[in-house]
Amino acid sequence: MLRSHLRPTLVLLGAMTLLLGIAYPAFVTLVARIAFPAAASGSLIHRDGGVIGSALIGQSFASPRYFWGRPSATAPQPYNGLASGGSNLGPLNPALLSAVDSQVSRLRQADPAVRDAVPVELVTASASGLDPDLSEAGARFQVGRVASARGLPSATVDALVTAHVRGRVLGFLGERTVNVLELNLALDALR
Amino acid sequence: MNADAEFQLLLATLLLAVIACVRPLGDYIARVMEDGGPLARVGGGRLERGIYRLCGVDPAAESSWRDYALALLLINVAGAVAVYALQRLQGYLPLNPQVLGAVAPDSAFNTAVSFVTNTNWQGYSGESTMGYLVQMAGLAVQNFLSAATGLVVAIALVRGIARHTVATIGNFWVDLTRATLYVLLPLSLVLALVLVSQGVIQNFSPYVEAKTVEPTIYEAPVLDPAGAAVVDAAGRPVTQPAVANSQILPMGPIASQEAIKELGTNGGGFLNANSAHPFENPTALTNWLQMFAILLIPFALTYTFGRMVGDQRQGWALLVAMLILFVGLTLVAYYSEQHGNPLLAHRGIDQLASNGQPGGNMEGKESRFGIAASALFAAVTTATSCGAVNTMHDSLMPLGGLAPLFLIQLGELAPGGVGTGLYSILLYAILGVFIAGLMIGRTPEYLGKKIEALEMKLASIFILTTPFVVLAGTAVAVASAAGRAGVANPGPHGFSEILYAFSSAANNNGSAFGGLSANTVFYNISTAIAMFIARFWPIVAVLAMAGSLAAKKRIPVSEGTMPTHGPLFVALLLGSILLIGVLTYVPALALGPVVEHLKLIAAT
């Protein structure tokens, strides 16, 4: 009984490995490369002949001249593309509360004029550590700081944010967000 | 539109779309498992017949349950050996542009068992561990075959119920081949291409170095010459300032793997952040499609069941029971998360939902998904045996984390994994009619089959194996220094991390409270044992049940037959599931998420 199963076990595993493990992904890659070349290769953003990032992957911004994205818990540096992941801090963990507090004080120091409560996405780490997006509220909160660091009228920066807000897919799926990298590239292109 | 309405619309569209597919897909699967279905006739079925010829299999020959189980175990063990070997030999194999080396033996063993058992628990980080060939030819092949394994076990059990006075339950090789070629592969092909069109990557390129807009200044750990982190007198790692001018973007054939990861309720991510990673799940639309794909086959199989036993009402009754459990615990997850973290309320932070933000507990969530699509995904992935995540479950609120944990512990049958969901709920249906039989003093029967001592023994083995592995594994981990060393969060949450790990492993889910450092010898070996035992012991019990039922005479419906399709039966079924689940797990849950929730109330 056992012996009669050995041949189908090995042959079927081998055949399925060729079909599902090689032919199937190779075929999908071929069609993807022809039909959706930009998407299949990572929605890369090119400038001056080089890659400066992906529209889907967030980058770390720390200068007051740029909009900052979500806090990133990747190690050792934030937005490390080789180490995606979240903080995994539980809701009662003192380490979460101190990370949130230091994030709040960093935002307050960077722009003491703003009195509004800090939108939660600016103080909580994303799941991937590479979140390219931020809520509209999170972007609006930073308009004053970015405008004064660049010597631009707030209304100009605010209008740029408005132009970059993406609505919900089909009107109800997902959230209204701003792609932080694209917004910052648009800022740099203003002058 | 307010946040709650947005969530309700999301849930409604998802369930309506899935339910709309139950009949056509369930019908199709029944035809495939009968004679191969319409795709088997494309090209004269040459591929399928060629495979049987190479294998030396006579497709017309059916076998006993013992033979069926033996074949199933053999190909699964062979698959585990192949995945282990591919990981260990990775350094010598092609399609590995990052030149990633051999995976450590304990981690490779854990991953091999994990993918063969449809668990896809991941102790490793994909982008820095697995080359493209290992992902495709090792992991993704098992994504298909483990899902097909679950499906054929369910079909074999349904055949056992539908047939009478026969000694055979089917041909394992034919069933496995057809489930793969005609159900899983075509659906994956379509989904993979749709996912690429929305931004999921699919290529064989080396990783891309992007020159970032701003350099990143950070504190890098100081390493000694052996590569270990240097610590100061207080045991803290020593760091020095460092600058990164670029970002490395991982690449790979992700979309093809993503498709079967969802459709096969596998859940193993190509990348560490799984479906939270923008390269795996870039938009709210891909997120919806992934949830749809996870639920699609498990729900459709209820119709397959109804059709095969010749009474569609039987399938719909199971579907209604599944829906009630699923929706109930989904609501717990959503409202806990949308309510936010009360400890942040007095820190000058705005957690209220508005037009500008989703608000709520956004720690460990992605902005594009917000609360609704994250909480729903967490429920979808644990109501099935999937285990893909788009949110970090470790950072869920206490009750928001309890919902997915309890969905796993109930045995993942609402709707459960591909095949596993159907056979799990059928075993509870048999338990349910047994309990009802005791109450009214009649020999219990289900769909014309007498439920006798052997069937109840097998059902008991099935129902008790997994909780035993979960609770024993948790106890061993909590009692040992090696187990406690993995805990990341203090207090009851740390206990929840361990409980979640063994619940996930033994129920073949694969999601985690990810703070737990699970890539250690202790967790790699202990969770692998949990995954293996709790996958294959129940499967053998189910196949034995199939064999026993197939051999029985069919008894005609009489005055005393309890109908198994009405609301009374649904209530009885739900009662059986909840009775076992609550009695088994409430003490452990009380020590973890319940205490944590009470601590949260006390702290605010």
GROMACS .gro file of C-alpha atoms in nm, chain B residues 212-525:
model
  314
  403THR     CA    1   1.583   5.934  -0.096
  404VAL     CA    2   1.471   6.297  -0.097
  405GLU     CA    3   1.615   6.354   0.251
  406PRO     CA    4   1.895   6.159   0.421
  407THR     CA    5   1.780   5.970   0.733
  408ILE     CA    6   1.978   6.040   1.047
  409TYR     CA    7   1.938   5.769   1.310
  410GLU     CA    8   2.103   5.586   1.596
  411ALA     CA    9   2.264   5.265   1.470
  412PRO     CA   10   2.353   4.986   1.712
  413VAL     CA   11   2.726   4.932   1.759
  414LEU     CA   12   2.832   4.579   1.664
  415ASP     CA   13   3.135   4.388   1.785
  416PRO     CA   14   3.359   4.211   1.528
  417ALA     CA   15   3.144   3.897   1.559
  418GLY     CA   16   2.837   4.094   1.455
  419ALA     CA   17   2.665   4.092   1.795
  420ALA     CA   18   2.521   4.411   1.945
  421VAL     CA   19   2.743   4.578   2.207
  422VAL     CA   20   2.564   4.657   2.534
  423ASP     CA   21   2.659   4.898   2.811
  424ALA     CA   22   2.686   4.818   3.183
  425ALA     CA   23   2.310   4.854   3.224
  426GLY     CA   24   2.245   4.606   2.941
  427ARG     CA   25   2.120   4.869   2.695
  428PRO     CA   26   2.252   4.850   2.339
  429VAL     CA   27   2.524   5.103   2.257
  430THR     CA   28   2.442   5.318   1.955
  431GLN     CA   29   2.617   5.574   1.740
  432PRO     CA   30   2.476   5.832   1.499
  433ALA     CA   31   2.449   5.714   1.140
  434VAL     CA   32   2.314   5.846   0.811
  435ALA     CA   33   2.125   5.659   0.540
  436ASN     CA   34   2.115   5.833   0.203
  437SER     CA   35   1.914   5.565   0.031
  438GLN     CA   36   1.628   5.323   0.083
  439ILE     CA   37   1.641   4.963  -0.037
  440LEU     CA   38   1.313   4.859  -0.200
  441PRO     CA   39   1.252   4.482  -0.196
  442MET     CA   40   1.132   4.329  -0.523
  443GLY     CA   41   1.003   3.990  -0.634
  444PRO     CA   42   0.719   3.789  -0.787
  445ILE     CA   43   0.472   3.899  -0.520
  446ALA     CA   44   0.134   3.920  -0.698
  447SER     CA   45   0.134   3.555  -0.807
  448GLN     CA   46   0.201   3.450  -0.448
  449GLU     CA   47  -0.039   3.705  -0.301
  450ALA     CA   48  -0.330   3.562  -0.501
  451ILE     CA   49  -0.299   3.206  -0.373
  452LYS     CA   50  -0.208   3.336  -0.027
  453GLU     CA   51  -0.563   3.472  -0.001
  454LEU     CA   52  -0.758   3.222  -0.213
  455GLY     CA   53  -0.598   2.927  -0.037
  456THR     CA   54  -0.649   3.087   0.307
  457ASN     CA   55  -0.275   3.046   0.358
  458GLY     CA   56  -0.169   3.389   0.476
  459GLY     CA   57   0.208   3.370   0.446
  460GLY     CA   58   0.336   3.707   0.331
  461PHE     CA   59   0.615   3.747   0.078
  462LEU     CA   60   0.732   4.038   0.293
  463ASN     CA   61   0.746   4.071   0.670
  464ALA     CA   62   0.461   4.321   0.704
  465ASN     CA   63   0.236   4.087   0.501
  466SER     CA   64  -0.078   4.253   0.364
  467ALA     CA   65   0.009   4.574   0.549
  468HIS     CA   66   0.303   4.620   0.309
  469PRO     CA   67   0.214   4.854   0.023
  470PHE     CA   68   0.383   4.622  -0.228
  471GLU     CA   69   0.150   4.338  -0.120
  472ASN     CA   70  -0.164   4.543  -0.066
  473PRO     CA   71  -0.133   4.893  -0.213
  474THR     CA   72  -0.489   5.027  -0.208
  475ALA     CA   73  -0.826   5.002  -0.039
  476LEU     CA   74  -0.948   4.820  -0.351
  477THR     CA   75  -0.680   4.551  -0.336
  478ASN     CA   76  -0.760   4.520   0.033
  479TRP     CA   77  -1.127   4.457  -0.046
  480LEU     CA   78  -1.031   4.204  -0.313
  481GLN     CA   79  -0.803   4.023  -0.070
  482MET     CA   80  -1.078   3.994   0.191
  483PHE     CA   81  -1.316   3.874  -0.080
  484ALA     CA   82  -1.063   3.615  -0.198
  485ILE     CA   83  -1.009   3.485   0.155
  486LEU     CA   84  -1.381   3.429   0.217
  487LEU     CA   85  -1.471   3.311  -0.133
  488ILE     CA   86  -1.400   2.936  -0.136
  489PRO     CA   87  -1.479   2.861   0.231
  490PHE     CA   88  -1.831   3.007   0.198
  491ALA     CA   89  -1.886   2.854  -0.147
  492LEU     CA   90  -1.812   2.507  -0.012
  493THR     CA   91  -2.135   2.516   0.191
  494TYR     CA   92  -2.320   2.509  -0.140
  495THR     CA   93  -2.094   2.233  -0.272
  496PHE     CA   94  -2.194   2.037   0.037
  497GLY     CA   95  -2.564   2.101  -0.015
  498ARG     CA   96  -2.543   1.995  -0.375
  499MET     CA   97  -2.348   1.679  -0.304
  500VAL     CA   98  -2.591   1.561  -0.035
  501GLY     CA   99  -2.883   1.652  -0.257
  502ASP     CA  100  -3.041   1.913  -0.030
  503GLN     CA  101  -2.930   2.276  -0.069
  504ARG     CA  102  -3.101   2.377   0.255
  505GLN     CA  103  -2.836   2.181   0.445
  506GLY     CA  104  -2.563   2.401   0.301
  507TRP     CA  105  -2.751   2.725   0.360
  508ALA     CA  106  -2.804   2.632   0.726
  509LEU     CA  107  -2.427   2.600   0.775
  510LEU     CA  108  -2.373   2.928   0.592
  511VAL     CA  109  -2.617   3.111   0.819
  512ALA     CA  110  -2.446   2.976   1.131
  513MET     CA  111  -2.108   3.085   0.993
  514LEU     CA  112  -2.237   3.432   0.914
  515ILE     CA  113  -2.382   3.485   1.261
  516LEU     CA  114  -2.052   3.401   1.431
  517PHE     CA  115  -1.849   3.601   1.183
  518VAL     CA  116  -2.056   3.917   1.193
  519GLY     CA  117  -2.089   3.909   1.572
  520LEU     CA  118  -1.715   3.899   1.641
  521THR     CA  119  -1.638   4.141   1.355
  522LEU     CA  120  -1.853   4.401   1.525
  523VAL     CA  121  -1.661   4.354   1.852
  524ALA     CA  122  -1.332   4.410   1.667
  525TYR     CA  123  -1.452   4.717   1.480
  526TYR     CA  124  -1.614   4.905   1.768
  527SER     CA  125  -1.319   4.836   2.002
  528GLU     CA  126  -1.076   4.979   1.752
  529GLN     CA  127  -1.285   5.274   1.638
  530HIS     CA  128  -1.336   5.374   2.001
  531GLY     CA  129  -0.961   5.437   2.022
  532ASN     CA  130  -0.717   5.410   2.310
  533PRO     CA  131  -0.849   5.597   2.618
  534LEU     CA  132  -0.493   5.631   2.748
  535LEU     CA  133  -0.420   5.870   2.460
  536ALA     CA  134  -0.728   6.081   2.525
  537HIS     CA  135  -0.562   6.316   2.777
  538ARG     CA  136  -0.241   6.358   2.583
  539GLY     CA  137  -0.365   6.623   2.340
  540ILE     CA  138  -0.437   6.372   2.066
  541ASP     CA  139  -0.738   6.372   1.836
  542GLN     CA  140  -0.877   6.018   1.795
  543LEU     CA  141  -1.223   6.118   1.679
  544ALA     CA  142  -1.337   6.011   1.335
  545SER     CA  143  -1.401   6.304   1.104
  546ASN     CA  144  -1.393   6.382   0.736
  547GLY     CA  145  -1.018   6.443   0.767
  548GLN     CA  146  -0.921   6.121   0.943
  549PRO     CA  147  -1.056   5.781   1.050
  550GLY     CA  148  -0.943   5.838   1.409
  551GLY     CA  149  -0.951   5.542   1.649
  552ASN     CA  150  -0.663   5.320   1.753
  553MET     CA  151  -0.423   5.377   1.462
  554GLU     CA  152  -0.116   5.218   1.623
  555GLY     CA  153  -0.012   4.934   1.392
  556LYS     CA  154  -0.255   5.033   1.116
  557GLU     CA  155  -0.208   5.179   0.770
  558SER     CA  156  -0.355   5.516   0.677
  559ARG     CA  157  -0.509   5.391   0.352
  560PHE     CA  158  -0.712   5.127   0.538
  561GLY     CA  159  -0.807   5.326   0.848
  562ILE     CA  160  -1.005   5.147   1.119
  563ALA     CA  161  -1.290   4.988   0.920
  564ALA     CA  162  -1.084   4.802   0.660
  565SER     CA  163  -0.825   4.700   0.922
  566ALA     CA  164  -1.067   4.564   1.182
  567LEU     CA  165  -1.265   4.382   0.915
  568PHE     CA  166  -0.949   4.229   0.770
  569ALA     CA  167  -0.845   4.113   1.119
  570ALA     CA  168  -1.178   3.933   1.155
  571VAL     CA  169  -1.172   3.788   0.802
  572THR     CA  170  -0.824   3.649   0.843
  573THR     CA  171  -0.900   3.477   1.175
  574ALA     CA  172  -1.252   3.359   1.093
  575THR     CA  173  -1.073   3.163   0.822
  576SER     CA  174  -0.742   2.982   0.858
  577CYS     CA  175  -0.574   3.258   0.656
  578GLY     CA  176  -0.360   3.456   0.896
  579ALA     CA  177  -0.258   3.727   0.650
  580VAL     CA  178  -0.263   4.060   0.831
  581ASN     CA  179  -0.300   4.421   0.723
  582THR     CA  180  -0.282   4.548   1.078
  583MET     CA  181  -0.053   4.450   1.364
  584HIS     CA  182  -0.272   4.240   1.592
  585ASP     CA  183  -0.036   4.292   1.887
  586SER     CA  184  -0.135   4.660   1.891
  587LEU     CA  185  -0.511   4.601   1.884
  588MET     CA  186  -0.715   4.714   2.184
  589PRO     CA  187  -0.775   4.438   2.443
  590LEU     CA  188  -1.122   4.349   2.313
  591GLY     CA  189  -1.022   4.429   1.955
  592GLY     CA  190  -0.756   4.160   1.993
  593LEU     CA  191  -0.985   3.922   2.177
  594ALA     CA  192  -1.220   3.904   1.878
  595PRO     CA  193  -0.965   3.759   1.631
  596LEU     CA  194  -0.813   3.540   1.903
  597PHE     CA  195  -1.153   3.392   1.989
  598LEU     CA  196  -1.241   3.347   1.621
  599ILE     CA  197  -0.924   3.136   1.591
  600GLN     CA  198  -1.000   2.943   1.909
  601LEU     CA  199  -1.355   2.859   1.800
  602GLY     CA  200  -1.178   2.642   1.545
  603GLU     CA  201  -1.192   2.870   1.241
  604LEU     CA  202  -1.522   2.753   1.105
  605ALA     CA  203  -1.700   3.080   1.037
  606PRO     CA  204  -1.636   3.016   0.744
  607GLY     CA  205  -1.294   2.862   0.816
  608GLY     CA  206  -1.014   2.772   0.580
  609VAL     CA  207  -1.047   2.614   0.237
  610GLY     CA  208  -1.209   2.279   0.319
  611THR     CA  209  -1.109   2.291   0.685
  612GLY     CA  210  -1.397   2.526   0.761
  613LEU     CA  211  -1.654   2.294   0.607
  614TYR     CA  212  -1.528   1.976   0.770
  615SER     CA  213  -1.489   2.152   1.106
  616ILE     CA  214  -1.845   2.280   1.111
  617LEU     CA  215  -1.974   1.941   0.990
  618LEU     CA  216  -1.806   1.777   1.288
  619TYR     CA  217  -1.982   2.026   1.516
  620ALA     CA  218  -2.308   1.951   1.337
  621ILE     CA  219  -2.258   1.585   1.424
  622LEU     CA  220  -2.184   1.683   1.785
  623GLY     CA  221  -2.498   1.897   1.779
  624VAL     CA  222  -2.729   1.618   1.665
  625PHE     CA  223  -2.568   1.389   1.923
  626ILE     CA  224  -2.647   1.634   2.203
  627ALA     CA  225  -3.002   1.673   2.070
  628GLY     CA  226  -3.033   1.295   2.050
  629LEU     CA  227  -2.936   1.265   2.416
  630MET     CA  228  -3.195   1.524   2.513
  631ILE     CA  229  -3.484   1.350   2.341
  632GLY     CA  230  -3.358   0.995   2.399
  633ARG     CA  231  -3.322   0.884   2.037
  634THR     CA  232  -3.027   0.751   1.839
  635PRO     CA  233  -2.887   1.061   1.674
  636GLU     CA  234  -2.870   1.074   1.297
  637TYR     CA  235  -2.737   1.324   1.045
  638LEU     CA  236  -2.854   1.324   0.683
  639GLY     CA  237  -2.969   0.966   0.695
  640LYS     CA  238  -2.667   0.830   0.880
  641LYS     CA  239  -2.680   0.693   1.233
  642ILE     CA  240  -2.428   0.864   1.459
  643GLU     CA  241  -2.291   0.589   1.680
  644ALA     CA  242  -2.008   0.534   1.927
  645LEU     CA  243  -1.729   0.529   1.666
  646GLU     CA  244  -1.844   0.855   1.510
  647MET     CA  245  -1.861   1.023   1.849
  648LYS     CA  246  -1.512   0.901   1.938
  649LEU     CA  247  -1.377   1.045   1.616
  650ALA     CA  248  -1.565   1.372   1.665
  651SER     CA  249  -1.424   1.395   2.018
  652ILE     CA  250  -1.069   1.338   1.893
  653PHE     CA  251  -1.128   1.604   1.630
  654ILE     CA  252  -1.277   1.859   1.866
  655LEU     CA  253  -1.038   1.805   2.159
  656THR     CA  254  -0.701   1.770   1.984
  657THR     CA  255  -0.660   2.134   1.893
  658PRO     CA  256  -0.761   2.288   2.230
  659PHE     CA  257  -0.534   2.038   2.403
  660VAL     CA  258  -0.239   2.145   2.188
  661VAL     CA  259  -0.321   2.515   2.237
  662LEU     CA  260  -0.350   2.500   2.615
  663ALA     CA  261  -0.064   2.255   2.671
  664GLY     CA  262   0.165   2.455   2.444
  665THR     CA  263   0.074   2.780   2.618
  666ALA     CA  264   0.130   2.621   2.959
  667VAL     CA  265   0.473   2.487   2.863
  668ALA     CA  266   0.578   2.822   2.718
  669VAL     CA  267   0.455   3.020   3.018
  670ALA     CA  268   0.626   2.778   3.258
  671SER     CA  269   0.964   2.784   3.082
  672ALA     CA  270   1.225   3.057   3.073
  673ALA     CA  271   1.272   3.009   2.698
  674GLY     CA  272   0.901   3.066   2.643
  675ARG     CA  273   0.879   3.374   2.863
  676ALA     CA  274   1.193   3.522   2.705
  677GLY     CA  275   1.006   3.581   2.381
  678VAL     CA  276   0.744   3.810   2.532
  679ALA     CA  277   0.758   4.174   2.418
  680ASN     CA  278   0.479   4.349   2.606
  681PRO     CA  279   0.454   4.356   2.986
  682GLY     CA  280   0.162   4.233   3.198
  683PRO     CA  281  -0.137   4.034   3.074
  684HIS     CA  282  -0.063   4.138   2.715
  685GLY     CA  283   0.255   3.929   2.728
  686PHE     CA  284   0.048   3.626   2.824
  687SER     CA  285  -0.188   3.706   2.536
  688GLU     CA  286   0.110   3.698   2.298
  689ILE     CA  287   0.190   3.339   2.399
  690LEU     CA  288  -0.175   3.228   2.403
  691TYR     CA  289  -0.225   3.381   2.060
  692ALA     CA  290   0.087   3.210   1.924
  693PHE     CA  291  -0.027   2.861   2.021
  694SER     CA  292  -0.390   2.927   1.927
  695SER     CA  293  -0.273   3.043   1.586
  696ALA     CA  294  -0.026   2.758   1.535
  697ALA     CA  295  -0.259   2.479   1.646
  698ASN     CA  296  -0.555   2.613   1.448
  699ASN     CA  297  -0.326   2.656   1.146
  700ASN     CA  298  -0.400   3.028   1.123
  701GLY     CA  299  -0.058   3.188   1.113
  702SER     CA  300  -0.132   3.540   1.228
  703ALA     CA  301   0.045   3.652   1.544
  704PHE     CA  302   0.074   3.902   1.821
  705GLY     CA  303   0.395   3.981   1.639
  706GLY     CA  304   0.592   4.129   1.925
  707LEU     CA  305   0.664   3.777   2.043
  708SER     CA  306   1.019   3.684   1.942
  709ALA     CA  307   0.923   3.357   1.779
  710ASN     CA  308   1.234   3.292   1.570
  711THR     CA  309   1.403   3.105   1.852
  712VAL     CA  310   1.475   2.736   1.885
  713PHE     CA  311   1.206   2.702   2.152
  714TYR     CA  312   0.925   2.861   1.953
  715ASN     CA  313   1.036   2.723   1.616
  716ILE     CA  314   1.023   2.367   1.746
   0.00000   0.00000   0.00000
